[in-house]
XYZ file of C-alpha atoms in Angstrom:
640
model
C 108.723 67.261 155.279
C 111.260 64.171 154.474
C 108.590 61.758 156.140
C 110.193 62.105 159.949
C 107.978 61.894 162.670
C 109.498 62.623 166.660
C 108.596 60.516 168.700
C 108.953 60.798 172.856
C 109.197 58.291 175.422
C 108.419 59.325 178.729
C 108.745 58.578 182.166
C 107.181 60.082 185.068
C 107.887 59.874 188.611
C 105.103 57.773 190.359
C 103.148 58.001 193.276
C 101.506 54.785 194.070
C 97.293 55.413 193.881
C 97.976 59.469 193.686
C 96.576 61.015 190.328
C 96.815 64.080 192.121
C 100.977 63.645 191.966
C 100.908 62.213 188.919
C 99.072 64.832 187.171
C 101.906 67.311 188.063
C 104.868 64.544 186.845
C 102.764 63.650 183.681
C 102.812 66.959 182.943
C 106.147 68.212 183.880
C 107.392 65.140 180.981
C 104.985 66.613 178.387
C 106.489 69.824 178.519
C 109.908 68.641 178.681
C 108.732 66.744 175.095
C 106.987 69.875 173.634
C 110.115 71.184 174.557
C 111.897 68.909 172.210
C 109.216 69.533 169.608
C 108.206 66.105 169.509
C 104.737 64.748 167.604
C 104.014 62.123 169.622
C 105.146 61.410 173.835
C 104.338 57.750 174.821
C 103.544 57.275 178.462
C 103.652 54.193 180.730
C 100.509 51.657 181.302
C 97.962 53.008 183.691
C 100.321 56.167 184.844
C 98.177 58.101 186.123
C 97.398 55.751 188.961
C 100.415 53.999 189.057
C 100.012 50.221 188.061
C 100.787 49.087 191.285
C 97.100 49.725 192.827
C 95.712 46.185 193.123
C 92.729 46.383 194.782
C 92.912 50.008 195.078
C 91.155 50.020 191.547
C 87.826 49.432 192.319
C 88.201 52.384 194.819
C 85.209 55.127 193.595
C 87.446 58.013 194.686
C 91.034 56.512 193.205
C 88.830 56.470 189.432
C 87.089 59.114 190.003
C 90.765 61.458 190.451
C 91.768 59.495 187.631
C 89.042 60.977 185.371
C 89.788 64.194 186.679
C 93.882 64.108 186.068
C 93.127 62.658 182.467
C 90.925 65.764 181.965
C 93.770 68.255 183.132
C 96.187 66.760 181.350
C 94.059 67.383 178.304
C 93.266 71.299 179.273
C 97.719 70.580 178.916
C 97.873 68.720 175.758
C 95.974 71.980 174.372
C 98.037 74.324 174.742
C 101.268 72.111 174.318
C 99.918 70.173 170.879
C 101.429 66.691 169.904
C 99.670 63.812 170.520
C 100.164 61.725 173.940
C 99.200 58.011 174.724
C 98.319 58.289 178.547
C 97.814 54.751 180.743
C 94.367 55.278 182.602
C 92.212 52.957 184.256
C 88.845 53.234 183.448
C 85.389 52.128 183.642
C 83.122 51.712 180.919
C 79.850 50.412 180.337
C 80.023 48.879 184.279
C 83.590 46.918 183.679
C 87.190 48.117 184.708
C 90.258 48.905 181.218
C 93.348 48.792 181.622
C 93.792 52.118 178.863
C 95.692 54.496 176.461
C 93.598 57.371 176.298
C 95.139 59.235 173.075
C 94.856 62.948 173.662
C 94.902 65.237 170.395
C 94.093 69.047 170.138
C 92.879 68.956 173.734
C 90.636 66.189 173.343
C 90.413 62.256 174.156
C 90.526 61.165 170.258
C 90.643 57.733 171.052
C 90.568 55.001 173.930
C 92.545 52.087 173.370
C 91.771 48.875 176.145
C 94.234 46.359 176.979
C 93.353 43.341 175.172
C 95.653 40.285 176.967
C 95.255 40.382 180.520
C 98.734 38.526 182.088
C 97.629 35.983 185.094
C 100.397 34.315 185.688
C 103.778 34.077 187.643
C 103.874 37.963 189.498
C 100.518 39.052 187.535
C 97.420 39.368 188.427
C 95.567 41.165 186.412
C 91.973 39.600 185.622
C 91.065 40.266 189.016
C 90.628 44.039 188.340
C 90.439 44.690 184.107
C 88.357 43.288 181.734
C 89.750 42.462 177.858
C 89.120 44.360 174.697
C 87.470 41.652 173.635
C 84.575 42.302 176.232
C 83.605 45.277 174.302
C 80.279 45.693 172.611
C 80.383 49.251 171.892
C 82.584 50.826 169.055
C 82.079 54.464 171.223
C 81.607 56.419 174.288
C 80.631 59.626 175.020
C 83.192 61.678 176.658
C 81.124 62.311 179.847
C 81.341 58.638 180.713
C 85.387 59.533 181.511
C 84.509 62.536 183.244
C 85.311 65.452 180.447
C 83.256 68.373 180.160
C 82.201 68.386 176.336
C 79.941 65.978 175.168
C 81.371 64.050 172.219
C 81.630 60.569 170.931
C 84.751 58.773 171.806
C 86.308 55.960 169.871
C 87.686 53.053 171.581
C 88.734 49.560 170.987
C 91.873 47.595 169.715
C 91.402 48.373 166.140
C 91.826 52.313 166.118
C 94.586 53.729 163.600
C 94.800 57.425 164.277
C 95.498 59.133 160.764
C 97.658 62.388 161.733
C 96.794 64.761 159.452
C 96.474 62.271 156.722
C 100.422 62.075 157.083
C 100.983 59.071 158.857
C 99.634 56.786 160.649
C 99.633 55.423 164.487
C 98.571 52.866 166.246
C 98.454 51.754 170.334
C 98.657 48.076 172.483
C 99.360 47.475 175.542
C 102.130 45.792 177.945
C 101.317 41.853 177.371
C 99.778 42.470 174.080
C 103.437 42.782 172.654
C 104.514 39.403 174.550
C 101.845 37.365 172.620
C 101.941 35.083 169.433
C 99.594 37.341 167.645
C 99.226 40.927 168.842
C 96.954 43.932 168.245
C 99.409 45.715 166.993
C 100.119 43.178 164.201
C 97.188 43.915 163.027
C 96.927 47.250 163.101
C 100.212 47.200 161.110
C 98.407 45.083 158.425
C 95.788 47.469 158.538
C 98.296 50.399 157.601
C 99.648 51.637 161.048
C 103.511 52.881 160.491
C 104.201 53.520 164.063
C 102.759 51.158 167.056
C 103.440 52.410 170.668
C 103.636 50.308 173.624
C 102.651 51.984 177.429
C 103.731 49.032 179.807
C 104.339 48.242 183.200
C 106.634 45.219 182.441
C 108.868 44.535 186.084
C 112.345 44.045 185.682
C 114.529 40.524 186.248
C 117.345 39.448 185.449
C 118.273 38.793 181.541
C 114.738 40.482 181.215
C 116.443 43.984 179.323
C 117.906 42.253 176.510
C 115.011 40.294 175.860
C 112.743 42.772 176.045
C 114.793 44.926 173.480
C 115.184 41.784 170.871
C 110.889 41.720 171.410
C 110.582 44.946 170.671
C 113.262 45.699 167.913
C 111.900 41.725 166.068
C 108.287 43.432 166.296
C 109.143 46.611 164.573
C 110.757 44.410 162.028
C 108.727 41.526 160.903
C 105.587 44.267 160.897
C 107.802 46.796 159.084
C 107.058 49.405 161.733
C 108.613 52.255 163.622
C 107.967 51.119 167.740
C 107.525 52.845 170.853
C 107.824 51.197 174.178
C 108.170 52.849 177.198
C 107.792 51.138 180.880
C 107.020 52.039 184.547
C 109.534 52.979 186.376
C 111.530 52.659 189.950
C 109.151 54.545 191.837
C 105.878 52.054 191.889
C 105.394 49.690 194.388
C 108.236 47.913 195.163
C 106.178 45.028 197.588
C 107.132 42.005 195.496
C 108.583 43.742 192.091
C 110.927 46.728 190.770
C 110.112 48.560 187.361
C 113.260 49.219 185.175
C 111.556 52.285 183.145
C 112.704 50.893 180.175
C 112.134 52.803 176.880
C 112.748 52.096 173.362
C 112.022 53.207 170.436
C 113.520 50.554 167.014
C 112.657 51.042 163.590
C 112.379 48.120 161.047
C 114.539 46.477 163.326
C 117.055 48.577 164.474
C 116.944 49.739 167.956
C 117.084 54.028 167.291
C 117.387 55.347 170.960
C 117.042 53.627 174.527
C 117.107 54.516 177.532
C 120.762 53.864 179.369
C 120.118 53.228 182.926
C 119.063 49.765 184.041
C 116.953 50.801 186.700
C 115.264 54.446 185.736
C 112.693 56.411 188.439
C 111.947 59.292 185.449
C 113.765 59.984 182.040
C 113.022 60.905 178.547
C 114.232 59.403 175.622
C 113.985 61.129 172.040
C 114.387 59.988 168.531
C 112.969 60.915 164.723
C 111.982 58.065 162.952
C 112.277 57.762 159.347
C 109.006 57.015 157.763
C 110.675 56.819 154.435
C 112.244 53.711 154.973
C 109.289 51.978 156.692
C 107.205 53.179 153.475
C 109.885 51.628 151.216
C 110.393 48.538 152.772
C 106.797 48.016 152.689
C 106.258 48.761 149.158
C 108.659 46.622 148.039
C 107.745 43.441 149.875
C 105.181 41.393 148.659
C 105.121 39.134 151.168
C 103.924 41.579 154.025
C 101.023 43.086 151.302
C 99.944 39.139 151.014
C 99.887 39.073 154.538
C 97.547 42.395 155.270
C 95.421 40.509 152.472
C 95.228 36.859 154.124
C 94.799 37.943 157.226
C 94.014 41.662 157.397
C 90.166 40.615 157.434
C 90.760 39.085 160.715
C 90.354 42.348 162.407
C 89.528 45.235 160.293
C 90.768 48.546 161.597
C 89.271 51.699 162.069
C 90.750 54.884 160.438
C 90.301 58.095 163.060
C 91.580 61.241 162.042
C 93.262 63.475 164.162
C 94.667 66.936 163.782
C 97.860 67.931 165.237
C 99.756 71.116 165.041
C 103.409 69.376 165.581
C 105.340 68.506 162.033
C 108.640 67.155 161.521
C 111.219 67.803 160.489
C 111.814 70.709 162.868
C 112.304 74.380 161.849
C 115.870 74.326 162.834
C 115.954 71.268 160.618
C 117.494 69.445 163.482
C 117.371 65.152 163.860
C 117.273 63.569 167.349
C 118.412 60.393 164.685
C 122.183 59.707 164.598
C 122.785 60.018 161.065
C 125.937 57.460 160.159
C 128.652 59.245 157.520
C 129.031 55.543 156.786
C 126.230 53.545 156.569
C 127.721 49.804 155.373
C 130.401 50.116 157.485
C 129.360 50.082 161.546
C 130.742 51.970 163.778
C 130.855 49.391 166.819
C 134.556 48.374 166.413
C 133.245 44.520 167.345
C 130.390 44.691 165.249
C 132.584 45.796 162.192
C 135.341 43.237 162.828
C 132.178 40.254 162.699
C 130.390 41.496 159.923
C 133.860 42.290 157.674
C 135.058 38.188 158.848
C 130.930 37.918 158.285
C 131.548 39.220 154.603
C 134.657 37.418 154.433
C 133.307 33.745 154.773
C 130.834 34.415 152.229
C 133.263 35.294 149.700
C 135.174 32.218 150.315
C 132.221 29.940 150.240
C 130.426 31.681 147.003
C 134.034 31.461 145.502
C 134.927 27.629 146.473
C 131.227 26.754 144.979
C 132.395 27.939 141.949
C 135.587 26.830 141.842
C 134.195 23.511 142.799
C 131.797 23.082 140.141
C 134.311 24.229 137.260
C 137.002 22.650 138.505
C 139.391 25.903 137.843
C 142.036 27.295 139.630
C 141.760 31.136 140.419
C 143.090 33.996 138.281
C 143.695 37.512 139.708
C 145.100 40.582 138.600
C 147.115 42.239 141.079
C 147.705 45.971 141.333
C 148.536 46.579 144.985
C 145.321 48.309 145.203
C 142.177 47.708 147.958
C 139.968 46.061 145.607
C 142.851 43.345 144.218
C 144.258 42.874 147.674
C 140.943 41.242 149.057
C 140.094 39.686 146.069
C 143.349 37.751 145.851
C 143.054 37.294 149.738
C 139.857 35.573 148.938
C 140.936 33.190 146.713
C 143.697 31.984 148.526
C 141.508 31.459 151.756
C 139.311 29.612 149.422
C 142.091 26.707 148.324
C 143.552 26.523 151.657
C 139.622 25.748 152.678
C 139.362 23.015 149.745
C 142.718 21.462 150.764
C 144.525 22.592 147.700
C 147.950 24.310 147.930
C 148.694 28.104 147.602
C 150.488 27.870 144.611
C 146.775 27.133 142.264
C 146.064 30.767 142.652
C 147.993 32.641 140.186
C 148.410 36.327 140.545
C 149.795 38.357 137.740
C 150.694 42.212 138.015
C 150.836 43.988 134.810
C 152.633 46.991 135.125
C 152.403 49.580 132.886
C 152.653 53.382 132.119
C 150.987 54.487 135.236
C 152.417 51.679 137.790
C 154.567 53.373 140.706
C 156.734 51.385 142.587
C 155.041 52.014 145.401
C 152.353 49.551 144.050
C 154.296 46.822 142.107
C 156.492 46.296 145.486
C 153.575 45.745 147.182
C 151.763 43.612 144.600
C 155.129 41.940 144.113
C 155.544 41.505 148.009
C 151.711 40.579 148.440
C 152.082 37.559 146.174
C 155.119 36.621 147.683
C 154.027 36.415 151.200
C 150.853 34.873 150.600
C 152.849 31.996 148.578
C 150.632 32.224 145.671
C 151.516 31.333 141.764
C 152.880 34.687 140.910
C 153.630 36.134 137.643
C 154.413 39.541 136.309
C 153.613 40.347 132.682
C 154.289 43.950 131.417
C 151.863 45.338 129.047
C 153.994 48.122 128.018
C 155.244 46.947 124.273
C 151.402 44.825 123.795
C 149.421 48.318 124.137
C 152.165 50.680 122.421
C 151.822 48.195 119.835
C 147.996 48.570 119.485
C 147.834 52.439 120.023
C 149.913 51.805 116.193
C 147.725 49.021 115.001
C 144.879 51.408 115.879
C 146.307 54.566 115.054
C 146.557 56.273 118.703
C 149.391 58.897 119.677
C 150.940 57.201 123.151
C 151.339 61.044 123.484
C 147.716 61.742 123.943
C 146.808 60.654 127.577
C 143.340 60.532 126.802
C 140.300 57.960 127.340
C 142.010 55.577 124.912
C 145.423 56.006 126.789
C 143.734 54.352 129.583
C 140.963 52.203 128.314
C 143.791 50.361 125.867
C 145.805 49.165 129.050
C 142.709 48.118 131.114
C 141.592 46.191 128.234
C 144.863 44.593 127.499
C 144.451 43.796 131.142
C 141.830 41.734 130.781
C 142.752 39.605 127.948
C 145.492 38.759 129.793
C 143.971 37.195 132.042
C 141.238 35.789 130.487
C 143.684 34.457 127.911
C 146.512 33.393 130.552
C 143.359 31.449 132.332
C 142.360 29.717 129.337
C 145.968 28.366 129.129
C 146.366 26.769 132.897
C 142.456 25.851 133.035
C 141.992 28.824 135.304
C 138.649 31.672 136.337
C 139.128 34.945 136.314
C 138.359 36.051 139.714
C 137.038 39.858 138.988
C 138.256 42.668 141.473
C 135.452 45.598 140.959
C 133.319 46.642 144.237
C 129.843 47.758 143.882
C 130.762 51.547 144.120
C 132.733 51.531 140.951
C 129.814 49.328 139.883
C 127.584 51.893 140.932
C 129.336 54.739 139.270
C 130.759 53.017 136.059
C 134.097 53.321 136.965
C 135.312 50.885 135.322
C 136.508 50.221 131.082
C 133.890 48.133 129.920
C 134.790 44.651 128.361
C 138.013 45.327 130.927
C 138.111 45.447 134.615
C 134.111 45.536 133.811
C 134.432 41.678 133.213
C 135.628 38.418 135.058
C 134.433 35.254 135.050
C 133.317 35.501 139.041
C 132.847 38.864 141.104
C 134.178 38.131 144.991
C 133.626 42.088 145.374
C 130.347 43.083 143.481
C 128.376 43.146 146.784
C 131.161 45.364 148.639
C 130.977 49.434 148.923
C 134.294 50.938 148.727
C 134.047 52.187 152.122
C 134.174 48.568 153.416
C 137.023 47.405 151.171
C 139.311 48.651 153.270
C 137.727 47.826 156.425
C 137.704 44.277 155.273
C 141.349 44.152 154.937
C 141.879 45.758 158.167
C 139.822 42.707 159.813
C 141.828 40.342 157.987
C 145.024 41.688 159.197
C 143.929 41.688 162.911
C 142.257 38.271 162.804
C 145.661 37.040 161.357
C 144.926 34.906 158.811
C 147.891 35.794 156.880
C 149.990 36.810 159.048
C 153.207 36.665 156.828
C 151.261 39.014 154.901
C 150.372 41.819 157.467
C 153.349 44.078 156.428
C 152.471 44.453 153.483
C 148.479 44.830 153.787
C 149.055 47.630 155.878
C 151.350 49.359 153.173
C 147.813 48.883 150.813
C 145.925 49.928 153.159
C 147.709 52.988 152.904
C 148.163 53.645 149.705
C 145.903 56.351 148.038
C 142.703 54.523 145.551
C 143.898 55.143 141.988
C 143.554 53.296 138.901
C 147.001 54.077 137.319
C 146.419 54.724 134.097
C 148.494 58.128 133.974
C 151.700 58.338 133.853
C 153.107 59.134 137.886
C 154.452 62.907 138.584
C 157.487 64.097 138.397
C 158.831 61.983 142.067
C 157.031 58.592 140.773
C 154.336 58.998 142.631
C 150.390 58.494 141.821
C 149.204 61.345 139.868
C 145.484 60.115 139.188
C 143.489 60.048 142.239
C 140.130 58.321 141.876
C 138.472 60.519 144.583
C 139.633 63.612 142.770
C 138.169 62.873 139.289
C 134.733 60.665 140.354
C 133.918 62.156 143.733
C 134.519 61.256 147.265
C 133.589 57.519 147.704
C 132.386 58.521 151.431
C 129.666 60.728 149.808
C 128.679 58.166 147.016
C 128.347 55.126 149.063
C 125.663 57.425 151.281
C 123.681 58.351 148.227
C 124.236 54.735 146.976
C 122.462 53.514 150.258
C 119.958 56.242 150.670
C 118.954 56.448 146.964
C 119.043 52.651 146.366
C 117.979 51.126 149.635
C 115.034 52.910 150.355
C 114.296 55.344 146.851
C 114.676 58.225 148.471
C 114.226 61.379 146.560
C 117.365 63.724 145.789
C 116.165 66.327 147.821
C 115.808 64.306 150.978
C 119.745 62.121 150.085
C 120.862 65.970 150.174
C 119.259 67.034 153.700
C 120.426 63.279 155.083
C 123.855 63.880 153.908
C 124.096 67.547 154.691
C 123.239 66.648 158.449
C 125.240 63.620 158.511
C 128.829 65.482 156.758
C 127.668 68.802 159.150
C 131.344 70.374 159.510
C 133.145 67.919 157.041
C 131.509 68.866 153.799
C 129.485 71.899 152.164
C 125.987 71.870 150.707
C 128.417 72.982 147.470
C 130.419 69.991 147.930
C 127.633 67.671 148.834
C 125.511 69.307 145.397
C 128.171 69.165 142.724
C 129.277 65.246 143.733
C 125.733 63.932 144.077
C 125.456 65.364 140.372
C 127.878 63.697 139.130
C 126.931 60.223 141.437
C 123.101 60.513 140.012
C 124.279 61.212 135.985
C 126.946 58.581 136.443
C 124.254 55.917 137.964
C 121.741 57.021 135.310
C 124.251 56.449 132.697
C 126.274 53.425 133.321
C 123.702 50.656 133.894
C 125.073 49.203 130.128
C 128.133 48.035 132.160
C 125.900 46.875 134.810
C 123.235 44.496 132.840
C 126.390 42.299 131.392
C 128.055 42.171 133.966
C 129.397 38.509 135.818
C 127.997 36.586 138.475
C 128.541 37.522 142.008
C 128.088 36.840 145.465
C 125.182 39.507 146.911
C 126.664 40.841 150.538
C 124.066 43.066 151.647
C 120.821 44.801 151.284
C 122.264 46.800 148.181
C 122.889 45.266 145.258
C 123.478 45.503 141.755
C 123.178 42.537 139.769
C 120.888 42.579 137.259
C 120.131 39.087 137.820
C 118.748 39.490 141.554
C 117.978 43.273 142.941
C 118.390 45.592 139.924
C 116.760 45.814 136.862
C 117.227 48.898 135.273
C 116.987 50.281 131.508
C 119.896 51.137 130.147
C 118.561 54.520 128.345
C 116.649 55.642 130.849
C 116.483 59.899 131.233
């Protein structure tokens, strides 16, 4: 259910040339994994000897114990279920494999051989094991490996194990990862979703990191869930010393790794999300005219195994950290470089256009999140073209709604920054048109607040057309998202600094700004926004002039809408699955009542609103959601 699979990586404690020893230790980890109710425990290259035999491995009696520990820890696998990649050396058809045996339902479903045999530097490996490529047989019967029922087993490099026609797995081994073209490329071509690694990879310095950027750039040009798990401290240390490093990344990302530099056993658990591996590849082209152009290069072979292990668990728990807020990180580094990240590349899309039309920039300044940055923008973006301050003009246009509490800070904002300011109040313009169109100011309804957006707007655009200005537009792509916004108002602008940011960033971008000290006149003040509750003042303030109309209390909670934003957009996920995500993400902080009744509204809003959307301006695209109908989204606008 919800297309998570959990996957285990395990490591044993070793005894060198001991498959006696071993047995127990593999064992004792695939327990501790059924344990965890995982589907599928990953186990390091040729474990069950140890991969530190050398010439021990064309001792009789070492692979003969070797056929009889792979057997027990079958008799194992049946009564734990799950699937388990086990390293095992064995010979077949007269020549030594470095292999995975994959054990399903009791049974050896599948034998997968090393296929790149490392000979250089500390390895040595073509002395003992023979390549996949030496095969000539697509099977073997299971009483060549020393098991007691007679069956055909697969084996080769080109086995995808179908798990009960759910998902699908695939195996390589060790060097096979560190090559320009792997097997497990092409089993991903041919359809695999998750590729597992066994290795034996020794441990030097700078080694970790690059290991991890192998592993987590593999999983994401082949649009893959991976599993890699290594040998640890306890082989051989003669010459080398195994880190038992495991991780497990997911179209990219690195989802859970093991902590310790230097590990003798451990396990390491995650659930990977299947659902975004499936999107991803559905949507891009490119990797479908890759299977095609070169998936005939090594055709695959589906086998189909049975497993009683399904995920998500009963208990409906996730080993997966599920992020409240997924465009904002939680690393406070990484969310400081990719808000000044964000930052450059509104200041850069925005001098392009300023550039080309030769305009100086127009903003509309409320003392709200969304104007802040976008008038923080455009004065980064003169200073960058050499042009003084004073060509951005700011106007606030206070009206029925406007505390004081945001014209100070609008007032003070413009001030610091040293920017053109003007303030224009629309007071008399829209109590004139409520007569000229009939209204009672009396009635605070839609057209209460629509007139003095709208009156807004042709402000600006009008004031711009006088001084051979561009309306720099303020919106973020939550309001975007949800239609909060008038259209032919705050809808429209001539350029959109903010369409590409969620509203959950917004203020995480100003935050940066104010600690990298780019304005630092300014910092006062930003903090003062920063603190001031999201509201589009349109209603008149309470009784103590303060904001009366909350945004969050009449649309929803933006922390809520940006997850189903990301969830629903990024990878299509179904409402039933956004709900479970966000129910285990907002555990303690929010109800499956609150979480139901706001995603109703976020899902008849988003189905609604795309009119505003398909007209609205140009705008620089930020991340991998987006809603320009120009680039990412193409939507109708009646759609049911």
């Amino acid at each position: 259910m919800y297309d998570f699979v959990r996957i285990a990586c395990a490591v044993p404690k070793t005894a060198v040339a001991c498959p006696e020893k071993n047995l127990r230790y593999i064992i004792s980890k695939m327990r501790d994994a059924a344990a965890k109710n995982a589907d599928i425990t990953v186990f390091p290259e040729l474990c069950v000897t140890a991969y530190t035999c050398q010439d021990l491995f064309f001792s009789r009696d070492l692979l003969c114990s070797a056929k009889n520990a792979l057997a027990e820890i079958c008799r194992e696998n049946d009564a734990l279920g799950g699937i388990a990649f086990v390293g095992v050396p064995l010979e077949i058809f007269g020549s030594l494999y470095n292999c995975a045996a994959v054990i399903a339902e009791g049974r050896v479903v599948g034998i997968i051989p090393k296929t790149f045999m490392p000979n250089y530097n500390e390895f040595y490996e073509k002395r003992w094991f023979a390549s996949s490529e030496a095969l000539t047989e697509k099977t073997i019967p299971s009483r060549d490996i020393g098991l007691a029922d007679c069956y055909d087993i697969p084996i080769g490099r080109d086995l995808i194990f179908s798990v009960n026609g759910e998902y699908r797995v695939g195996g390589e081994i060790c060097e096979d990862l560190w090559t320009p073209i792997s097997p497990g490329q092409f089993l991903a071509l041919g359809g695999a979703e998750i590729i597992v690694n066994p290795s034996a990879g020794n441990e030097t310095i700078a080694k970790r990191g690059y290991r991890r950027g192998l592993v987590s750039g593999r999983s994401a040009s082949s649009i893959c869930a991976y599993a890699y798990v290594c040998a640890g401290a306890e082989e051989s240390t003669q010459d080398l010393i195994f880190p038992g490093h495991m991780i497990i990344a997911e179209n990219g990302t690195v989802l859970a790794e093991s902590e310790n530099k230097i590990l003798a056993e451990g396990l390491t658990v995650t659930d990977i999300d299947l659902g975004r591996i499936r999107a991803d590849r559905m949507k891009n082209v490119s990797f479908k005219d890759c299977a095609r152009i070169y998936g005939s290069n090594e055709k695959c072979r589906i086998i189909n195994v049975r497993s009683e292990k399904l995920s998500p668990k009963s208990d409906g728990s996730l080993y997966t950290a599920l992020k409240k807020r997924p465009f904002v990180p939680s690393d406070e580094k990484d969310r400081y470089e990719r808000c000044m990240s964000i930052f450059d590349m509104q200041v850069s899309a925005l001098k392009k256009r300023l550039t080309v039309t030769g305009c100086k920039p127009v903003v509309g300044v409320s003392g709200g999140l969304d104007s802040t940055l976008a008038l923080l923008v455009a004065a980064e973006t003169v200073r960058r073209m050499g042009k003084p301050l004073t060509d951005v003009h700011g106007i606030t246009m206070p009206c029925f709604g406007t505390t004081s509490r945001t014209h100070n800070s609008s007032v003070e904002l413009m001030n610091t920054l040293g920017v053109t300011m003007r303030e224009i109040n629309i007071r008399d313009a829209v109590n004139q048109h409520f007569a000229d169109i009939g209204h009672d100011p009396n009635v605070t309804d839609l057209t209460y607040e629509n007139s003095q957006a709208r009156e807004r707007t042709q402000v600006l655009m009008d004031y711009a057309g006088r001084i051979g200005g561009l309306v720099v537009g303020t919106g973020d792509l939550s309001e975007l998202a949800l239609g909060w916004c008038t259209y032919n108002a705050d809808q429209m602008s001539m350029y959109g600094v903010n369409m590409g940011i969620p509203k959950t960033l917004i203020r995480w971008m100003i935050d940066s700004i104010v600690k990298c000290g780019i304005f630092p006149k300014s910092g006062e003040v930003l903090q003062a926004v920063l603190d001031t509750p999201v509201s589009p003042e349109l209603l008149p303030p309470d009784k103590n002039g303060e904001i009366s109309q909350q945004t969050e209390d009449i649309v929803g909670l933006y922390d809520l809408h940006d997850f189903f934003l990301y969830h629903k957009l990024r990878f299509g996920f179904s409402r039933d699955k956004t709900k479970y995500l966000a129910m285990r993400a907002f555990e303690g902080e929010y109800g499956e009542e609150t979480i139901e009744k706001w995603l109703r509204v976020f899902e008849k809003r988003f189905r609604t609103q795309q009119f505003k959307r398909s007209c609205c301006p140009d705008g620089v695209k930020i991340g991998s959601v987006s809603l320009s109908p120009r680039g990412d989204w193409r939507m109708p606008s009646d759609g049911e």
